[in-house]
Short mmCIF file of C-alpha atoms and ligand atoms in Angstrom, two decimals:
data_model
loop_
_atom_site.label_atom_id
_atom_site.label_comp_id
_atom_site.label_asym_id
_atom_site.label_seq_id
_atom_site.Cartn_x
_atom_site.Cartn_y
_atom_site.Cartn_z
CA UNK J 287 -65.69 277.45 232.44
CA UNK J 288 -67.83 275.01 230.17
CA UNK J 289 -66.22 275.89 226.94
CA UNK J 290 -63.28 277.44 225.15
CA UNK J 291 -63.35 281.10 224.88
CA UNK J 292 -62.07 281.77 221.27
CA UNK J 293 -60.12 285.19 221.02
CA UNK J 294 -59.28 287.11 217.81
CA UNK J 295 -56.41 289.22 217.87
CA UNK J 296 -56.35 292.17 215.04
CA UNK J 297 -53.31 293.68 213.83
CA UNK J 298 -51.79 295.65 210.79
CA UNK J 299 -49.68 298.38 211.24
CA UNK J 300 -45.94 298.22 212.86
CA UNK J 301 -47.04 299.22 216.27
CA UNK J 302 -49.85 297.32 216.74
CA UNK J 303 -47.71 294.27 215.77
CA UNK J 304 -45.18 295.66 218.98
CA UNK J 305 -47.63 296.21 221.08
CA UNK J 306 -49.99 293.25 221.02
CA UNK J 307 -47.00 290.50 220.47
CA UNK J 308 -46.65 290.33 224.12
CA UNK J 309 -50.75 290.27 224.67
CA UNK J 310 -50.95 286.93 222.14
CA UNK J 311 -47.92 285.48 224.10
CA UNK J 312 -49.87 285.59 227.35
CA UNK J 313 -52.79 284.23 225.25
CA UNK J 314 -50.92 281.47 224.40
CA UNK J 315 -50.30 280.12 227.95
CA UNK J 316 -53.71 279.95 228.47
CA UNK J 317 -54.47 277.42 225.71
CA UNK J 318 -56.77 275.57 227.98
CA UNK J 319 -59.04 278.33 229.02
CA UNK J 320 -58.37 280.28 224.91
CA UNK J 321 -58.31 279.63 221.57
CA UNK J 322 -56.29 282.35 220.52
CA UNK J 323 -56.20 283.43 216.92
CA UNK J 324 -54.42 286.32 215.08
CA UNK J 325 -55.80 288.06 212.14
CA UNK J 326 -53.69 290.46 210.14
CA UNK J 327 -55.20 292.89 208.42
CA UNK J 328 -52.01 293.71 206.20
CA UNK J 329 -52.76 297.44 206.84
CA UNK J 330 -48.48 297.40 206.57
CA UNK J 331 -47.58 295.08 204.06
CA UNK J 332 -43.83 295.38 205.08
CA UNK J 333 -42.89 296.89 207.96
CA UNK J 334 -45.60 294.52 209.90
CA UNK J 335 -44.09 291.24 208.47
CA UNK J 336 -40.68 292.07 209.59
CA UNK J 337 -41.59 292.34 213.53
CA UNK J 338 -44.16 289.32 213.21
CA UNK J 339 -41.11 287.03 212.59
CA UNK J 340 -39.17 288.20 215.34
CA UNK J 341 -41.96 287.89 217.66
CA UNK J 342 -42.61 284.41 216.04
CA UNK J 343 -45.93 285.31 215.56
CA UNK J 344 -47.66 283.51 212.23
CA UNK J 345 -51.49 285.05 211.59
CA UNK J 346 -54.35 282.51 210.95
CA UNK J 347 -55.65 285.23 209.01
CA UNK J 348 -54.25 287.53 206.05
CA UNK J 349 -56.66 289.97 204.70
CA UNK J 350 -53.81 291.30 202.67
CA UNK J 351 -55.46 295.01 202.74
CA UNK J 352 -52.53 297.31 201.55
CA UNK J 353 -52.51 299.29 198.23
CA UNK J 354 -49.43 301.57 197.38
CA UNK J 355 -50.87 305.60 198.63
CA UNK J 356 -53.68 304.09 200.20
CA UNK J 357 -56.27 306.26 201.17
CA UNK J 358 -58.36 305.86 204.53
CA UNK J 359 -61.22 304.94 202.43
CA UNK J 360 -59.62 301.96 200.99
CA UNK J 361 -57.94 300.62 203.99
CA UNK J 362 -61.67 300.91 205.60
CA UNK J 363 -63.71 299.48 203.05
CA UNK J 364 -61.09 296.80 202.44
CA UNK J 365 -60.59 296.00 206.07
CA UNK J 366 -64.47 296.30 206.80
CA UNK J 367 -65.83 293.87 204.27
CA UNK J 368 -62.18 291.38 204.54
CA UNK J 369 -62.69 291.41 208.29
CA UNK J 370 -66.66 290.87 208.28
CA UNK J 371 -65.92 288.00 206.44
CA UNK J 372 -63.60 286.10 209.00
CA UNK J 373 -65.89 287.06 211.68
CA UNK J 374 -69.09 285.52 210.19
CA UNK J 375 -67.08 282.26 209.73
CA UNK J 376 -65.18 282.29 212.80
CA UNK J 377 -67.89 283.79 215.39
CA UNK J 378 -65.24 284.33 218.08
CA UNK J 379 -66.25 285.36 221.63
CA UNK J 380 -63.94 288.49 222.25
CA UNK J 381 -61.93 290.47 219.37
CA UNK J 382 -58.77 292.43 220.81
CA UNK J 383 -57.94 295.37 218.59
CA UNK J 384 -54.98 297.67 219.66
CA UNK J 385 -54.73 301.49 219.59
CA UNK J 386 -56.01 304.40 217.24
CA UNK J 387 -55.43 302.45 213.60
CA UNK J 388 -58.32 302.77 210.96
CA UNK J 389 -57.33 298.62 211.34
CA UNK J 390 -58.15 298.68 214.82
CA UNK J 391 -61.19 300.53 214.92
CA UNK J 392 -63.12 299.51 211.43
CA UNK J 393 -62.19 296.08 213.04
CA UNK J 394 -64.00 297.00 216.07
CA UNK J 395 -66.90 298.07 213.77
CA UNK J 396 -67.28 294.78 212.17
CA UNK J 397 -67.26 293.10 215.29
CA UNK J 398 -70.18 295.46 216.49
CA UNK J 399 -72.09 294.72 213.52
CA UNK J 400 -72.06 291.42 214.58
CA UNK J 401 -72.88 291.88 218.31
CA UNK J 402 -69.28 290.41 218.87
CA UNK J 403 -67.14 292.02 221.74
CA UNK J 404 -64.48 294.21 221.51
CA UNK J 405 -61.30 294.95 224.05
CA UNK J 406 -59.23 298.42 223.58
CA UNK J 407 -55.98 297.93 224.28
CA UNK J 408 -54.55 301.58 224.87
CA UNK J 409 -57.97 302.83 225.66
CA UNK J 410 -58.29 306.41 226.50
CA UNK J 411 -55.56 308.14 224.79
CA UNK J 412 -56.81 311.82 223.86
CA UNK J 413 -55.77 315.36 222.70
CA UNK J 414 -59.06 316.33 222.21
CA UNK J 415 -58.24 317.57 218.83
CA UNK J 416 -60.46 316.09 215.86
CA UNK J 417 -57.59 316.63 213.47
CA UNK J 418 -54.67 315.94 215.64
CA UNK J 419 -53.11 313.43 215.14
CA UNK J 420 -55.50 312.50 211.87
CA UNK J 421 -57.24 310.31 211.91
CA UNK J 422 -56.28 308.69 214.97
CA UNK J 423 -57.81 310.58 217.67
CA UNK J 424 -61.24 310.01 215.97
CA UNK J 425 -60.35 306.25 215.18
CA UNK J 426 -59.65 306.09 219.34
CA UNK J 427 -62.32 307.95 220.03
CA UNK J 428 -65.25 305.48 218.05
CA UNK J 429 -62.95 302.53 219.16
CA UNK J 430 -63.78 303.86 222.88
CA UNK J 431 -67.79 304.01 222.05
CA UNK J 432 -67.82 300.61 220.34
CA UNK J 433 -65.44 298.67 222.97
CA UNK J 434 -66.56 296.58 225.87
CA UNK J 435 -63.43 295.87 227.50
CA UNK J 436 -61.20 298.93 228.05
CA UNK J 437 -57.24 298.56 229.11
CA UNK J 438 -56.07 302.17 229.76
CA UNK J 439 -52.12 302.20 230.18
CA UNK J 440 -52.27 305.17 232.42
CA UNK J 441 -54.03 307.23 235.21
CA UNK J 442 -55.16 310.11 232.43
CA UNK J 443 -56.10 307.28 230.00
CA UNK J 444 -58.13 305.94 232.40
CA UNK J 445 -59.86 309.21 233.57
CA UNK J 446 -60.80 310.47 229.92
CA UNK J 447 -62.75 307.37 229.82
CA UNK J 448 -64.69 307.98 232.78
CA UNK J 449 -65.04 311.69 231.76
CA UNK J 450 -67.02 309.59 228.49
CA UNK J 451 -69.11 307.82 230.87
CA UNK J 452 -67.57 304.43 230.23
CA UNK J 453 -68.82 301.96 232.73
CA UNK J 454 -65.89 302.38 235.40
CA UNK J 455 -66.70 298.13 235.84
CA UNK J 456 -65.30 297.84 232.30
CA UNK J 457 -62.23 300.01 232.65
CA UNK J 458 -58.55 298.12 233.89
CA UNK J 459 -55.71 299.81 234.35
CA UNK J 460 -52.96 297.81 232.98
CA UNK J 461 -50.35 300.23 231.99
CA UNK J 462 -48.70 300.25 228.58
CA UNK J 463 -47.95 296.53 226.70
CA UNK J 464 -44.84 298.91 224.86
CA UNK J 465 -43.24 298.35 228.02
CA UNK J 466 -43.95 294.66 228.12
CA UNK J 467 -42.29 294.60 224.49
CA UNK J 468 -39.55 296.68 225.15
CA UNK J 469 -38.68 294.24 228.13
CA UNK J 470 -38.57 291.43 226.59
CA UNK J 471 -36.32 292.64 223.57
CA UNK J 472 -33.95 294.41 225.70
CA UNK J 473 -32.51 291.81 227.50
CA UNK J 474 -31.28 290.42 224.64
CA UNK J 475 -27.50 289.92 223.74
CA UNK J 476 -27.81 292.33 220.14
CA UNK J 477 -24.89 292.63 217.50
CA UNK J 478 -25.20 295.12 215.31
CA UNK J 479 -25.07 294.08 211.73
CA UNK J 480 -26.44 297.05 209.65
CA UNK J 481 -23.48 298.23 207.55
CA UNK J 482 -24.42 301.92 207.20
CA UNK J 483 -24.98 302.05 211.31
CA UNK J 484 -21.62 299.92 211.50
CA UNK J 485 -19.56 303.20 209.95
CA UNK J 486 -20.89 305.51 211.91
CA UNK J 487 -19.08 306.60 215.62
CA UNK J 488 -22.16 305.76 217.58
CA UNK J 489 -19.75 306.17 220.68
CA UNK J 490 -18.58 309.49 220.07
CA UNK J 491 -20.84 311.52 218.24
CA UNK J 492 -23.95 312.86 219.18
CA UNK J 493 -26.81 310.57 217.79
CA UNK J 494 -30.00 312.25 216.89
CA UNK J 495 -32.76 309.36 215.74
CA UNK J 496 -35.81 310.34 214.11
CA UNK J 497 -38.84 309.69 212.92
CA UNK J 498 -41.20 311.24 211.38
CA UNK J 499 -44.30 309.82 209.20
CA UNK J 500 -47.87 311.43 210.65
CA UNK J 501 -50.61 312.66 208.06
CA UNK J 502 -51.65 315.94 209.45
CA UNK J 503 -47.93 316.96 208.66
CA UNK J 504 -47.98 315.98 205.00
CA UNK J 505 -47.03 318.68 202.82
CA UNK J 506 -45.83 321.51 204.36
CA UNK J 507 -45.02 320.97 207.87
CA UNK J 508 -43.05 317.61 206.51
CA UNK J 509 -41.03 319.78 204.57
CA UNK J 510 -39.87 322.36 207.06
CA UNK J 511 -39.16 319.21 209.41
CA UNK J 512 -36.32 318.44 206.67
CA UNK J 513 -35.45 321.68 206.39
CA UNK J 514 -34.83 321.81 210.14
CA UNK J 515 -33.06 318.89 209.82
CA UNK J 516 -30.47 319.74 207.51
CA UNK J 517 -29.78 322.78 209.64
CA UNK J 518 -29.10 320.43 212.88
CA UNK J 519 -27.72 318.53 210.74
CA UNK J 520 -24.35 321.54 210.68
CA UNK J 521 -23.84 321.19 214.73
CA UNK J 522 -20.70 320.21 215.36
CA UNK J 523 -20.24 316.46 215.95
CA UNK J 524 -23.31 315.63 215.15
CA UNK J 525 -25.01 312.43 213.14
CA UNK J 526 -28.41 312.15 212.38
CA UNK J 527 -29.92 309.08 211.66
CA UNK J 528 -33.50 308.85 210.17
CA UNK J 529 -35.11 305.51 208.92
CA UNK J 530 -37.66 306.65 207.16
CA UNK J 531 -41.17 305.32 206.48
CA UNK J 532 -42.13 303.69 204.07
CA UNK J 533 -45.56 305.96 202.99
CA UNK J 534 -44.55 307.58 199.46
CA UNK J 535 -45.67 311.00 201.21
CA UNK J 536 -42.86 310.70 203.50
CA UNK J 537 -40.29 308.55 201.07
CA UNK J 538 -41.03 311.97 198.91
CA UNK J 539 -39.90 314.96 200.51
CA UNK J 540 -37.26 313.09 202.61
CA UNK J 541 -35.42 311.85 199.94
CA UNK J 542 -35.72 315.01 198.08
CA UNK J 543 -34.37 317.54 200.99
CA UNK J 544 -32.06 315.24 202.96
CA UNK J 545 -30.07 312.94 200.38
CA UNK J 546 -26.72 313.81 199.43
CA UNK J 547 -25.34 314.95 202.97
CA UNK J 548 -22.41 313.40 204.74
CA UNK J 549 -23.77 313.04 208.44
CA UNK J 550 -27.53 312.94 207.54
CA UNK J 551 -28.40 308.75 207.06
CA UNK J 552 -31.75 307.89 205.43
CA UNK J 553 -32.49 304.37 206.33
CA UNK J 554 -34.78 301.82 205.47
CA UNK J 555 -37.16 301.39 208.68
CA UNK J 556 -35.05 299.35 210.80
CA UNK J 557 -36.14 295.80 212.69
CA UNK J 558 -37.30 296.54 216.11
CA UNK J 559 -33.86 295.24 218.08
CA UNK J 560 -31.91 297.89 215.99
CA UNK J 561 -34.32 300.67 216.45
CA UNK J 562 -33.93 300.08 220.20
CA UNK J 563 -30.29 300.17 220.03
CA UNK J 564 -30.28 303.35 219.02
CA UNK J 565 -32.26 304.18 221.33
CA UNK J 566 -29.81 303.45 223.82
CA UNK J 567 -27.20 304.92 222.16
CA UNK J 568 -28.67 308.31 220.79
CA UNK J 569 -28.39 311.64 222.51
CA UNK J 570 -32.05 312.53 222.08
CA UNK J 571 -34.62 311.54 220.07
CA UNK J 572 -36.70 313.75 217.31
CA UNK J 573 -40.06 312.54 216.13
CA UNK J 574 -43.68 312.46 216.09
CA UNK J 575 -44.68 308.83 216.94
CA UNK J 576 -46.45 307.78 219.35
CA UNK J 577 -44.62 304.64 220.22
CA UNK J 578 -41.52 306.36 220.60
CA UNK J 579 -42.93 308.84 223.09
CA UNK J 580 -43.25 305.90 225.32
CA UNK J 581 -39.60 304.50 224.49
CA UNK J 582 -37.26 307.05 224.96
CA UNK J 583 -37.92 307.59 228.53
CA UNK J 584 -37.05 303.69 229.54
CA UNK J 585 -33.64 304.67 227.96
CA UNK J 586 -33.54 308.05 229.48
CA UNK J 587 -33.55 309.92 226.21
CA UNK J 588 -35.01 313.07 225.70
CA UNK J 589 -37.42 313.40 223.12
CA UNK J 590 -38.52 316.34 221.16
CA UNK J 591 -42.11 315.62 219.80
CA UNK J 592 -42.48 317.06 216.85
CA UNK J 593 -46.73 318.11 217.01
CA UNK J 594 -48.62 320.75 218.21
CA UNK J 595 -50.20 318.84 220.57
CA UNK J 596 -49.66 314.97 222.60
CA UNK J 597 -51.87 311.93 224.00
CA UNK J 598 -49.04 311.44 225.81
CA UNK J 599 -48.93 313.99 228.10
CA UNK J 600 -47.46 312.05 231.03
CA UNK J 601 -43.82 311.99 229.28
CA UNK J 602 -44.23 316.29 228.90
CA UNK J 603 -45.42 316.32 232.72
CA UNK J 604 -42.16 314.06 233.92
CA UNK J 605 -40.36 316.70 231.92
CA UNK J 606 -38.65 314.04 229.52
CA UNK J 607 -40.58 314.99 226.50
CA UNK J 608 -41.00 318.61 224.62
CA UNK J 609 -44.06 319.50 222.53
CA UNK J 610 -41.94 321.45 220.07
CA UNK J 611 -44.69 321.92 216.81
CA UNK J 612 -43.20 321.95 213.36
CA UNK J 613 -41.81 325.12 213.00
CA UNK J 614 -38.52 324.78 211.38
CA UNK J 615 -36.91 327.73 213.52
CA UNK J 616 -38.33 325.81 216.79
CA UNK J 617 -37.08 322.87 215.98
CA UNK J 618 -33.68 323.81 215.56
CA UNK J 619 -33.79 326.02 218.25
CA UNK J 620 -35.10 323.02 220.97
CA UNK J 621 -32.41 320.76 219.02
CA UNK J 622 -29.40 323.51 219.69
CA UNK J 623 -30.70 323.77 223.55
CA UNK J 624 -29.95 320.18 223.87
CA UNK J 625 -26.61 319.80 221.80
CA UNK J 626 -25.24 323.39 223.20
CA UNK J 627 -26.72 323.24 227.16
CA UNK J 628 -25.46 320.67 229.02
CA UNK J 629 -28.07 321.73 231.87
CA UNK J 630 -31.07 321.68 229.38
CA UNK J 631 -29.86 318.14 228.40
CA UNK J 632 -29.44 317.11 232.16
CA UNK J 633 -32.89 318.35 233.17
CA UNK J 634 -34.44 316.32 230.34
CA UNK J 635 -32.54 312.83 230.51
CA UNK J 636 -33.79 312.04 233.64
CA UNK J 637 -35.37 308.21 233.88
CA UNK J 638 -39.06 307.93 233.93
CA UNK J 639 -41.53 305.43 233.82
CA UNK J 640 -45.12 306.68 233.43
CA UNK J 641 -45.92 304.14 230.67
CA UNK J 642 -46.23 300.77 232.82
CA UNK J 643 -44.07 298.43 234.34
CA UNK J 644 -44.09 295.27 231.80
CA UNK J 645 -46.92 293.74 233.18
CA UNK J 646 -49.55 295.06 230.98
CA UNK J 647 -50.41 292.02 229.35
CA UNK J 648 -50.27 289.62 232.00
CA UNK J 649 -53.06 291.91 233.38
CA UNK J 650 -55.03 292.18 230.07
CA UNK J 651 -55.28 288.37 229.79
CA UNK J 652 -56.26 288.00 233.19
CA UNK J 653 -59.05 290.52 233.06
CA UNK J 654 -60.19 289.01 229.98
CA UNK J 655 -60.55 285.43 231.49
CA UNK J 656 -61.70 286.63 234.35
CA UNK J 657 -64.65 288.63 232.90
CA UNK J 658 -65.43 285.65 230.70
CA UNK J 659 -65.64 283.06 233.83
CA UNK J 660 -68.33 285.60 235.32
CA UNK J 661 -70.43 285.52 231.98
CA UNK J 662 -70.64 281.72 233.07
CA UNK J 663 -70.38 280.56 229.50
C1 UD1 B 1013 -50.48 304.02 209.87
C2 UD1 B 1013 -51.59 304.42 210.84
C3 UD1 B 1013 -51.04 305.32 211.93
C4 UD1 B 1013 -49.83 304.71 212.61
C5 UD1 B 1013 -48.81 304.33 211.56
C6 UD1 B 1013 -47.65 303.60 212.18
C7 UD1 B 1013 -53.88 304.75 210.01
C8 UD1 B 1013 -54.79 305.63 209.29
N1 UD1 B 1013 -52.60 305.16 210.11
O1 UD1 B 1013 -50.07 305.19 209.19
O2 UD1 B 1013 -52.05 305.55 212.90
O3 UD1 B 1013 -49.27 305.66 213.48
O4 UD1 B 1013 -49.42 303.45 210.58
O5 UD1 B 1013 -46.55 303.55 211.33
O6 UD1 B 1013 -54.28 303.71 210.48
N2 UD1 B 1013 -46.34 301.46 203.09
C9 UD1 B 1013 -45.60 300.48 202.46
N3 UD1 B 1013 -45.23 299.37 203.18
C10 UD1 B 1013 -45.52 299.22 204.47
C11 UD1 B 1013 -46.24 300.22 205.13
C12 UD1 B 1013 -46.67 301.34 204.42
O7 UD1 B 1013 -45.31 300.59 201.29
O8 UD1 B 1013 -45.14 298.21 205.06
C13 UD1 B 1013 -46.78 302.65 202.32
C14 UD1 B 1013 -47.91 302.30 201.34
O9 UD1 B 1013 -47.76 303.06 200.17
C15 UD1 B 1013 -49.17 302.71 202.11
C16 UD1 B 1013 -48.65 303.96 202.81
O10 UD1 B 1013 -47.32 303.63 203.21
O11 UD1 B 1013 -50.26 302.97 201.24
C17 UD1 B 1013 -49.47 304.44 203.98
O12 UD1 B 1013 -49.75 303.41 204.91
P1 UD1 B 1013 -50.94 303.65 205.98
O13 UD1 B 1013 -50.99 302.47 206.87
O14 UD1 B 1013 -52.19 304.05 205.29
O15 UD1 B 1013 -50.49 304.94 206.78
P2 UD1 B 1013 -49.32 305.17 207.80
O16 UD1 B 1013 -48.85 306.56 207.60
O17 UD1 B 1013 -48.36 304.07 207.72
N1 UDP B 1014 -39.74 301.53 215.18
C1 UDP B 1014 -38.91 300.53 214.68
N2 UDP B 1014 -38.13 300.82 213.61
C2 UDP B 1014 -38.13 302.03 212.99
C3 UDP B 1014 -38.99 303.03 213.51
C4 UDP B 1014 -39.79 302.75 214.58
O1 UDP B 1014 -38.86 299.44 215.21
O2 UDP B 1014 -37.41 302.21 212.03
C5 UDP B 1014 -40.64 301.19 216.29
C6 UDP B 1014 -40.52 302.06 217.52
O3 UDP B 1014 -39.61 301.52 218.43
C7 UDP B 1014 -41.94 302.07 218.06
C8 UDP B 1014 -42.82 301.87 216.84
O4 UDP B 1014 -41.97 301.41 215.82
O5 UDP B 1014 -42.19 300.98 218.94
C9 UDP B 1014 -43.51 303.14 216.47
O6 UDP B 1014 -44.09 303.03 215.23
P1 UDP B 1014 -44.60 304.28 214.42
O7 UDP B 1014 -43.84 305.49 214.80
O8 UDP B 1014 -44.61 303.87 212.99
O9 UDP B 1014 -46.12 304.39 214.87
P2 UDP B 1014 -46.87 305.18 216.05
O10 UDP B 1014 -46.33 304.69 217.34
O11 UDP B 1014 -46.67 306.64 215.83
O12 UDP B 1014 -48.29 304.80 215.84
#
């Protein structure tokens, strides 16, 4: 290789921040083939900065995007003109954006503008659905169009992009970086310090976590979520506990419907190493994240996803994961299957792995110098 190859990595929302942490570690012990740089697009003003310090990572760029209820147009036109910006300055040779985030892919746009290169980490994630999940199967879809590079953590990933014609040449099948993430935080010794979680019989009662924060279920479908909720929440021996996000459409209806009620906990979102405590100790999990789809099955947790339809089909297939809509009567019904059957709950807490084996991005970052070696620059 005659020079450097200088590699921006883009990030701005919580997940993205998981799931590329391990991808700008591997970066980082290849300092004399990269010059790695991170640019945050501050997309999540909070819950971003919390998981950068634990994954010591410290941006070279803050484009310092978020505005309280921001709408998709201002974290676009924000990100677009902030990002354009660093790019004209900075000219790197590859940008790395992860995911379906209007961060990721109006980053992706810049960097097309400029005839820069673009890798998709988490390429080929579909439902096929224009407005499920909104806007991210769109944002994933244009991100697939733009990219040059495309690492598709599974066998379906990888297939919708060759149903799109993507040059096969340009497709690697990495698996997952989640996994790579969730690796290297689970081996950790972990004391729990959170005071509310510290009162509450995680031993003996039966844990429900959830999450819930997705834009096509603003308004009415968020409410009948809580609604469900507060029925589950009359089960015998059973504790829910809900951090909730942090988007004032959420914050809203949550606090309105679910405050006040003994086993029900409303928490701020939690630090990564806590989240994933619960995750070993829940009984199942109810939410509509993506992330989390990919989670619960390392821990063996079932998960009831709370959408009419899934990316991630692979955790349905393996029978670890339930499509359950947001019906409040389904909901509660799925929920009572699990607390009441202990079949149902056996067939569904199986251990599964269709997400990678935490080597993801080891494999990215070899790919990536790899493909730039060829280019003989
Ligand atoms: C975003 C992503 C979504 C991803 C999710 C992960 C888009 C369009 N949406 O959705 O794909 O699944 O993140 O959580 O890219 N807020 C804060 N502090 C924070 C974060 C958010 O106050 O640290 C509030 C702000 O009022 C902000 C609002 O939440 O305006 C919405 O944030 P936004 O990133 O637009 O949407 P999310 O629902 O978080
Ligand atoms: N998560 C966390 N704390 C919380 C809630 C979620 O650390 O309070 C983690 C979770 O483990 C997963 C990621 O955040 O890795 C998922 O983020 P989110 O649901 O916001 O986004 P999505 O995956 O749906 O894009």
């Amino acid at each position: 290789m005659k020079k450097k190859m200088k590699v921006f990595t883009i990030l701005g929302t919580r997940p993205e921040v998981i799931k590329l942490a391990p991808v700008i570690h591997q970066l980082k012990l290849h300092k004399k083939q990269i010059v790695s740089k991170v640019v945050l697009t501050g997309q999540h003003r909070k819950m971003a900065d919390q998981f950068l310090k634990l994954f010591g990572i410290k941006p070279d760029y803050d484009l310092n995007i978020m505005m309280k209820n921001q709408t998709l147009v201002d974290v676009s036109t924000r990100c677009l003109i902030r990002f354009s910006k660093v790019l004209v300055k900075e000219k790197p040779d590859l940008i790395l954006v992860q995911g379906d985030t209007t961060s990721a892919f109006i980053a992706s746009l810049a960097a097309f503008y400029l005839k820069i290169p673009t890798g998709h980490v988490e390429a080929g994630l579909r439902t096929f659905d224009k407005y499920r999940p909104f806007p991210e199967e769109i944002n994933r879809q244009l991100i697939s169009v733009v990219a040059d590079f495309h690492f598709a953590p599974t066998k379906r990933a990888k297939s919708n992009l060759l149903r799109e014609h993507i040059n096969p040449k340009k497709i690697y099948l990495t698996g997952n970086t989640v996994v790579d993430s969730l690796y290297s935080i689970a081996g950790k010794k972990y004391t729990l310090r959170n005071e509310i979680l510290k009162k509450i019989d995680l031993d003996n009662k039966k844990v429900i976590l959830v999450t819930a924060h997705r834009r096509e279920s603003f308004g009415g479908p968020f409410k009948a979520i809580c609604k469900a909720i507060k029925e589950i929440s009359e089960f015998k021996d059973v504790e829910i506990i809900y951090p909730v996000h942090l988007n004032p459409n959420v914050q809203k209806p949550v606090n309105n419907l679910l405050q006040g009620r003994k086993n029900i906990h409303l928490l701020d979102p939690l630090d990564y190493e806590t989240f994933v405590f619960l995750l070993r100790k829940c009984y199942f999990v109810l939410s509509d994240s993506g992330g989390v789809q990919e989670e619960s099955p390392a821990f063996n947790k079932p998960i009831l996803v709370m959408r009419e339809v899934t990316e991630r089909q692979e955790g349905v297939e393996a029978g670890v994961a339930r499509l359950i809509g947001m019906d409040s009567s389904r909901i509660v019904k799925e929920a009572r299957k699990l607390l009441n059957s202990n079949a149902q709950y056996a067939k569904m807490s199986k251990s599964a792995s269709p997400y990678g084996d935490g080597t993801a991005s080891k494999q990215i970052v070899e790919a990536i110098i790899e493909n730039f070696k060829k280019s003989g620059r």
